Short mmCIF file of N, CA, C and O in Angstrom, two decimals:
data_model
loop_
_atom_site.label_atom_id
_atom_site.label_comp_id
_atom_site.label_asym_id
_atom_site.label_seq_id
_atom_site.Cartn_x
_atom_site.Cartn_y
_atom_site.Cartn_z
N UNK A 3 95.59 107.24 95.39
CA UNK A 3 94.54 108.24 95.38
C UNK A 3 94.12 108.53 96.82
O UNK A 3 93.99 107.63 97.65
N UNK A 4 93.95 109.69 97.06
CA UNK A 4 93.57 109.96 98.35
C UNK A 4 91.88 110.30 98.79
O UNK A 4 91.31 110.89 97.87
N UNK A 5 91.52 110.20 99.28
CA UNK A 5 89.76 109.79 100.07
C UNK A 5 89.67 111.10 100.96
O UNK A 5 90.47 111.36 101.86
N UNK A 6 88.68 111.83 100.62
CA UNK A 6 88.43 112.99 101.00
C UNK A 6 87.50 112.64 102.50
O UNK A 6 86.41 112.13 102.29
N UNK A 7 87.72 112.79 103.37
CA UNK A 7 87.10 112.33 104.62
C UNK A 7 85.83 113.36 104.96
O UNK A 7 84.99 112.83 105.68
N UNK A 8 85.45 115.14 104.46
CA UNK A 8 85.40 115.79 104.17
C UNK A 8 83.72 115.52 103.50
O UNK A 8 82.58 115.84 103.84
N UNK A 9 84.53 114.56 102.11
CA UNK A 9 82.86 114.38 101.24
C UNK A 9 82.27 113.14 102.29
O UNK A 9 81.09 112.82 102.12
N UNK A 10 82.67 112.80 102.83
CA UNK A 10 81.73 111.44 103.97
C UNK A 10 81.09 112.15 104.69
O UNK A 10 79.87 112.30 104.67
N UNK A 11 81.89 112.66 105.41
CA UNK A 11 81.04 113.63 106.68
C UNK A 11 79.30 114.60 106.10
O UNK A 11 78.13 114.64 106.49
N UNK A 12 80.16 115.22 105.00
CA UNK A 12 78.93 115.58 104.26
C UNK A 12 77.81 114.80 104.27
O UNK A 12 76.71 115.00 104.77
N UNK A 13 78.45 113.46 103.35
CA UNK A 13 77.07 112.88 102.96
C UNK A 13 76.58 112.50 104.21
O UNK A 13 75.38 112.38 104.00
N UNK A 14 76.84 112.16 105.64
CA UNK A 14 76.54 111.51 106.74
C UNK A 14 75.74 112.71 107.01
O UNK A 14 74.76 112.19 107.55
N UNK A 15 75.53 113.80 106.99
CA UNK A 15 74.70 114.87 107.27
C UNK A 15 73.57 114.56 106.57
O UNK A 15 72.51 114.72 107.18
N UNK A 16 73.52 114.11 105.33
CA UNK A 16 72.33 113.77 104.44
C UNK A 16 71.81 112.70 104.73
O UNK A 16 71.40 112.02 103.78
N UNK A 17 71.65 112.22 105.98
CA UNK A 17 71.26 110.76 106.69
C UNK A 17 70.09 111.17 107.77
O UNK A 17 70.16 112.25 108.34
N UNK A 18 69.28 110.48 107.96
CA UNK A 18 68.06 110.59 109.05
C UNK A 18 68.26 109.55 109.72
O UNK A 18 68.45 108.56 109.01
N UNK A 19 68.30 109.36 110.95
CA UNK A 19 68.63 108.26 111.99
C UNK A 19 67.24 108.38 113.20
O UNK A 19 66.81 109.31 113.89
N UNK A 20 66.92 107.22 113.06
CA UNK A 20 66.02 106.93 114.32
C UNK A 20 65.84 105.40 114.49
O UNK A 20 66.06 104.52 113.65
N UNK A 21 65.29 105.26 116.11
CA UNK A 21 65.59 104.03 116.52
C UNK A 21 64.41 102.99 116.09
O UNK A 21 63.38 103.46 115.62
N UNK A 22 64.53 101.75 116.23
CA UNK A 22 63.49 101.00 115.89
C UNK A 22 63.77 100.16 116.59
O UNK A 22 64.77 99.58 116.15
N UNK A 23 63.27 99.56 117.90
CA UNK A 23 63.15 98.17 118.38
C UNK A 23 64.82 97.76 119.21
O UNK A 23 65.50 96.73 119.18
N UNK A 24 65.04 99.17 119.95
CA UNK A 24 66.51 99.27 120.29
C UNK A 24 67.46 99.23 119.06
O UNK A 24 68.63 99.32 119.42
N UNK A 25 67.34 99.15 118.06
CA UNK A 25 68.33 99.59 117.15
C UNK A 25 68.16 100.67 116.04
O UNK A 25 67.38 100.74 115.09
N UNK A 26 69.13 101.47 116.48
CA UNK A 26 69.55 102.65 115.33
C UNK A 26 69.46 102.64 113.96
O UNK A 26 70.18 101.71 113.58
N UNK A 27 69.12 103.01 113.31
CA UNK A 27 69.03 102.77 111.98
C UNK A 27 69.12 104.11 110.60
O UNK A 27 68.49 105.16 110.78
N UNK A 28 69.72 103.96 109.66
CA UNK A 28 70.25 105.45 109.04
C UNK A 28 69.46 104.93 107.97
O UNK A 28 69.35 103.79 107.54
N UNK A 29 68.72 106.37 107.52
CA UNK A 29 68.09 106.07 106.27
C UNK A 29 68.81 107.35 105.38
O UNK A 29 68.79 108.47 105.89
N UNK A 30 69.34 107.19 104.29
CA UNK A 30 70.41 107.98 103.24
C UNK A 30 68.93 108.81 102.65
O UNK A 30 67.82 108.36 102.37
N UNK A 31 69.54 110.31 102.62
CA UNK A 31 69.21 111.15 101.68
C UNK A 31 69.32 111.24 100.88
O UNK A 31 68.51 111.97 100.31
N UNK A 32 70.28 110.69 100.18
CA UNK A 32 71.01 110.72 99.00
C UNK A 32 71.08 109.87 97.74
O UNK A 32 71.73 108.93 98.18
N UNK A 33 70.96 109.72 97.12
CA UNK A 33 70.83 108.98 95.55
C UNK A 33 72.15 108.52 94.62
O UNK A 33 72.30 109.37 93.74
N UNK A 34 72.87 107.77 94.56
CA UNK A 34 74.10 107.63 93.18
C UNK A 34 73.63 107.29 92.36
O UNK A 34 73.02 106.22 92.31
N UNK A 35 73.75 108.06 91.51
CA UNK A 35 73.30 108.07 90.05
C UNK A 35 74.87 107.47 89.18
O UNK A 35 76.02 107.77 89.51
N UNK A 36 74.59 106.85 88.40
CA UNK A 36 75.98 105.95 87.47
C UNK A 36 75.64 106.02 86.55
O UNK A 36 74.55 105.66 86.12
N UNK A 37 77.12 106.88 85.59
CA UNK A 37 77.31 107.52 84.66
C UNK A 37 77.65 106.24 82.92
O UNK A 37 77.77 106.29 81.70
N UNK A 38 77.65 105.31 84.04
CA UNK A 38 78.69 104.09 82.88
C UNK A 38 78.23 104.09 81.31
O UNK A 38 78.98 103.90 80.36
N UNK A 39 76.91 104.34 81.26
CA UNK A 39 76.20 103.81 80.24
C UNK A 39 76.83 105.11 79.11
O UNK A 39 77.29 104.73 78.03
N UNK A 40 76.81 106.50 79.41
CA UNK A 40 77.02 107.49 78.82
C UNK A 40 78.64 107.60 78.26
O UNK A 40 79.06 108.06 77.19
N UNK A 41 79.31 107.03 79.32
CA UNK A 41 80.80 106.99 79.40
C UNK A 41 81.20 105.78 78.18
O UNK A 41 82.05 105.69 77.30
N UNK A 42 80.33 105.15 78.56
CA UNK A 42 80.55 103.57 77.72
C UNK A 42 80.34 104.33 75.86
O UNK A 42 81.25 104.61 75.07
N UNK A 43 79.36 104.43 75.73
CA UNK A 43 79.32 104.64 74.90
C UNK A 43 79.69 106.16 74.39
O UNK A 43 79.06 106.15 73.33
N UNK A 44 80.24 107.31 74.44
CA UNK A 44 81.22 107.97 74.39
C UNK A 44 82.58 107.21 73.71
O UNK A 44 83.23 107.40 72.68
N UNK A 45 82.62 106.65 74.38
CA UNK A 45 83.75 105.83 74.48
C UNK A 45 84.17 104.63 72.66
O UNK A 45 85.18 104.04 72.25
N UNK A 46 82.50 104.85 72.02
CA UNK A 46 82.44 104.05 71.32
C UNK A 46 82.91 102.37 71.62
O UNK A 46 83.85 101.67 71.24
N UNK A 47 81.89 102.19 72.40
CA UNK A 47 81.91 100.80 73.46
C UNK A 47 81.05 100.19 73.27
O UNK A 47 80.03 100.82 73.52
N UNK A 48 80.76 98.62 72.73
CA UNK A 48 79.69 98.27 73.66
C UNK A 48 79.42 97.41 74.79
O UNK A 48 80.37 97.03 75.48
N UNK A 49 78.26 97.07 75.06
CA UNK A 49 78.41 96.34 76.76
C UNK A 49 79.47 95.33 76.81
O UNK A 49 80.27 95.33 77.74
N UNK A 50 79.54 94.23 75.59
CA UNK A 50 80.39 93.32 75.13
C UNK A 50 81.96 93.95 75.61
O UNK A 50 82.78 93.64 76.48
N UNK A 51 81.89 94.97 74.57
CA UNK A 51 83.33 95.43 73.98
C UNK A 51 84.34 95.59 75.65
O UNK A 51 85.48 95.24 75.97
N UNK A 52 83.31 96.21 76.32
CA UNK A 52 83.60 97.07 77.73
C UNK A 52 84.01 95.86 78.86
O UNK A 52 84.82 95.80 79.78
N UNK A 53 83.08 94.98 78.33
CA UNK A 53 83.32 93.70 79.35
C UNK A 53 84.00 92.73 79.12
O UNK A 53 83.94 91.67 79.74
N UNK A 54 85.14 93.14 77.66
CA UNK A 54 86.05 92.26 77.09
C UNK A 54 87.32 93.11 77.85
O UNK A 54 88.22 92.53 78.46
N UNK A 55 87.26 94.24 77.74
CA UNK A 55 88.32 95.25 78.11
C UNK A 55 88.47 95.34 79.64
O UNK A 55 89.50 95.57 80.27
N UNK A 56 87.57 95.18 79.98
CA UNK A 56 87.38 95.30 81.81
C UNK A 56 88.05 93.96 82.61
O UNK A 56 88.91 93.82 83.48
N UNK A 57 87.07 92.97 81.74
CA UNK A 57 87.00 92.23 83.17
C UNK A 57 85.63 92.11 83.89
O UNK A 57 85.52 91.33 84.84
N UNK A 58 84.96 92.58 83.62
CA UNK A 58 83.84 92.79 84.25
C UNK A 58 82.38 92.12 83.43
O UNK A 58 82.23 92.35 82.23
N UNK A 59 81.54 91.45 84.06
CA UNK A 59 80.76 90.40 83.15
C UNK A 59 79.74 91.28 82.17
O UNK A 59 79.04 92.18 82.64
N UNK A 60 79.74 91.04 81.25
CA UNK A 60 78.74 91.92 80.21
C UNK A 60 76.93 92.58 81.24
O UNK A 60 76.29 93.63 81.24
N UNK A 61 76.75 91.00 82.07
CA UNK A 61 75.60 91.20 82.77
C UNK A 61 75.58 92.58 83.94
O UNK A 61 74.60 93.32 84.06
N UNK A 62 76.67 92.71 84.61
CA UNK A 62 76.78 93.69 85.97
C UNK A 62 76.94 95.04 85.21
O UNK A 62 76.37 96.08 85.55
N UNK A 63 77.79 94.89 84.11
CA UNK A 63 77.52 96.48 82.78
C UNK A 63 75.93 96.65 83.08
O UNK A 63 75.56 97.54 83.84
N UNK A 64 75.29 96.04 82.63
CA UNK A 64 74.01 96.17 81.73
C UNK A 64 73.46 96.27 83.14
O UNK A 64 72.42 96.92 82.97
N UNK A 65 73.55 96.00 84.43
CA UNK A 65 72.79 95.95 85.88
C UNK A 65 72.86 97.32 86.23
O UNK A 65 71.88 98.01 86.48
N UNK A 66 74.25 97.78 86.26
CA UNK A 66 74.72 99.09 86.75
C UNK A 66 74.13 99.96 86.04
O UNK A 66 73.47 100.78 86.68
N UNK A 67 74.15 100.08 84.80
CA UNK A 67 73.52 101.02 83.72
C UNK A 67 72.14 100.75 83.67
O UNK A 67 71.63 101.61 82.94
N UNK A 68 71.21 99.89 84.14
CA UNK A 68 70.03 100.01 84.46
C UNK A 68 69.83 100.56 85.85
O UNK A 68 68.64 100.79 86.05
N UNK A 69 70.46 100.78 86.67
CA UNK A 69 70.27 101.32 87.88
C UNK A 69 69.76 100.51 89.25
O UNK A 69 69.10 100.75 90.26
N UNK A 70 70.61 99.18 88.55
CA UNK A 70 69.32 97.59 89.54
C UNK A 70 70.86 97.34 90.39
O UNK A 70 70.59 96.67 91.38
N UNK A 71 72.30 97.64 90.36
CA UNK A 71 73.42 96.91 90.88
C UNK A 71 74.39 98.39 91.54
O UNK A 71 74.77 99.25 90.74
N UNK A 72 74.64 98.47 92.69
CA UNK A 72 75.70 98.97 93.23
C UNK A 72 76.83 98.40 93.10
O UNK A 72 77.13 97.62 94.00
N UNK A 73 77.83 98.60 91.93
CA UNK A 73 79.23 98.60 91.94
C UNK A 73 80.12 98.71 93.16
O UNK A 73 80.02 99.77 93.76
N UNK A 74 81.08 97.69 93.70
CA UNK A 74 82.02 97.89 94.22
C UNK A 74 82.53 99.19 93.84
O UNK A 74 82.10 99.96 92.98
N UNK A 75 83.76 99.31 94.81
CA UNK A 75 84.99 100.31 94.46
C UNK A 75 85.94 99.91 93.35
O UNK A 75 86.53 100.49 92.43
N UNK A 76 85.86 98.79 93.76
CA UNK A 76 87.01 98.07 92.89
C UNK A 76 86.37 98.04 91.75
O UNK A 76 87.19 98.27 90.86
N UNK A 77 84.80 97.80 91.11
CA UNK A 77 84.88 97.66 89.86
C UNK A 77 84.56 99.00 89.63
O UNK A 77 84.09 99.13 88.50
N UNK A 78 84.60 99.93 90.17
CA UNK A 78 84.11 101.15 89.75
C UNK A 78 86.04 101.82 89.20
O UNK A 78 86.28 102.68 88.35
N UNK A 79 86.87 101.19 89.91
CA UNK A 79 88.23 101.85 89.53
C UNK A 79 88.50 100.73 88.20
O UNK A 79 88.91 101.33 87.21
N UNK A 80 88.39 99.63 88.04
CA UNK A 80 88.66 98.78 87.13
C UNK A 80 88.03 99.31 85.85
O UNK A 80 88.71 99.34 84.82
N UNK A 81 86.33 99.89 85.85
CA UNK A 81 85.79 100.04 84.80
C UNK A 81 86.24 101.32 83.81
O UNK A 81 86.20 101.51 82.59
N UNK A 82 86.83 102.31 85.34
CA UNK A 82 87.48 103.62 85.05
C UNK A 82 88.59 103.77 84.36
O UNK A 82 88.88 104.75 83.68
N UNK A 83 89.38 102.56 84.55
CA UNK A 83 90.58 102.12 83.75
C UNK A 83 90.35 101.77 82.24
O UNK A 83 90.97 102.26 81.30
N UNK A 84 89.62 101.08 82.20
CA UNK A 84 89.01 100.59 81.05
C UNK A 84 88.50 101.70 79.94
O UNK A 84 88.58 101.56 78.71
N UNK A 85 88.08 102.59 80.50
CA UNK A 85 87.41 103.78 79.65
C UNK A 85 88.15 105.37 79.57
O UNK A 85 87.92 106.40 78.92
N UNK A 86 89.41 104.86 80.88
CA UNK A 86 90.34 105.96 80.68
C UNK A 86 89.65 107.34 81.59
O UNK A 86 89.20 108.21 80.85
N UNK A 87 89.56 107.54 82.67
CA UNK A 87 88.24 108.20 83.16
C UNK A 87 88.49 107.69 84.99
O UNK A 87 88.52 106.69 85.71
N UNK A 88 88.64 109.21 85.05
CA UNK A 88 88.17 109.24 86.85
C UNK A 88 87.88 108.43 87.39
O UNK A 88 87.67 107.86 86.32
N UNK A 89 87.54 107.51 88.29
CA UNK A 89 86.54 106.72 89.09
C UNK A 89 85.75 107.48 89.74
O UNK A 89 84.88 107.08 90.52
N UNK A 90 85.97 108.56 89.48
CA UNK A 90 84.53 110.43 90.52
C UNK A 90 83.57 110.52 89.15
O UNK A 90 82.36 110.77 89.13
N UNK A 91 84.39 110.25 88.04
CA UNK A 91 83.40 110.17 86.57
C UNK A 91 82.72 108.96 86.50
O UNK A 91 82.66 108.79 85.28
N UNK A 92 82.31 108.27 86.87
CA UNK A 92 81.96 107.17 86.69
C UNK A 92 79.92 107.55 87.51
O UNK A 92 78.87 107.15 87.00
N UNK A 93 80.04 108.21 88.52
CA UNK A 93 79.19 108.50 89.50
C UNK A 93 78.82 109.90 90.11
O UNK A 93 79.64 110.78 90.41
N UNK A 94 77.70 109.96 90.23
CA UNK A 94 77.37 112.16 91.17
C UNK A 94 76.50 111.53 92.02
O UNK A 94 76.26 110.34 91.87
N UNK A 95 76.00 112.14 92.85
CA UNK A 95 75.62 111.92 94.02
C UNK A 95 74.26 112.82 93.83
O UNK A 95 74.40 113.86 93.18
N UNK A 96 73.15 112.55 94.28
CA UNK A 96 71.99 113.97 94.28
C UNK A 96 71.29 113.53 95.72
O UNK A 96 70.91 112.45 96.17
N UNK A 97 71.30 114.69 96.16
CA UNK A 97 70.40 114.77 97.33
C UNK A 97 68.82 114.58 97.08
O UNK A 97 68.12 115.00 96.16
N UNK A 98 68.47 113.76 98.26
CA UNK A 98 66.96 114.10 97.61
C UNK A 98 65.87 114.05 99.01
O UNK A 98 65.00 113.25 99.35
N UNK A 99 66.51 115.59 99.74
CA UNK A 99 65.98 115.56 101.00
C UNK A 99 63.99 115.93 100.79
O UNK A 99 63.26 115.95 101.78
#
């Protein structure tokens, strides 16, 4: 799969940077919102079922889909596998300048 260098730059525009105490510091505009919970169950899944099929611990399901755990890449392509589904479906991005 190829990595759009393109959508980074973007989001790096959606960043506010100022210094604090000699060091630089980026504060994100931006929000990821994670789709899993909707996908999951679509899917006729449940947290169990998903985390029998994955690989992935029933608990970090239920973290991600509460909005308390940032997913790796890796489990974000693993979970995508699992449900048959993009790893770009999994996640949207919202600005929230």
């Amino acid at each position: 799969m190829k990595i759009e260098l393109k959508f980074v730059y973007d989001l790096h525009c959606y960043c506010e940077y100022y210094s604090h105490g000699g060091i630089r510091k980026m504060v994100p505009k931006f929000e990821i919102e994670y789709h899993l919970y909707e996908l999951r169950t679509k899917a006729g899944l449940t947290d169990r079922g998903l985390s029998e099929l994955s690989g992935v611990s029933k608990t970090q399901i239920n973290q991600i889909e509460d909005g308390k755990a940032n997913p790796t890449l890796r489990t974000i392509c693993i979970l995508s596998l699992a449900l048959d589904v993009k790893p770009a479906d999994l996640f949207s991005i919202r600005i929230t300048l």
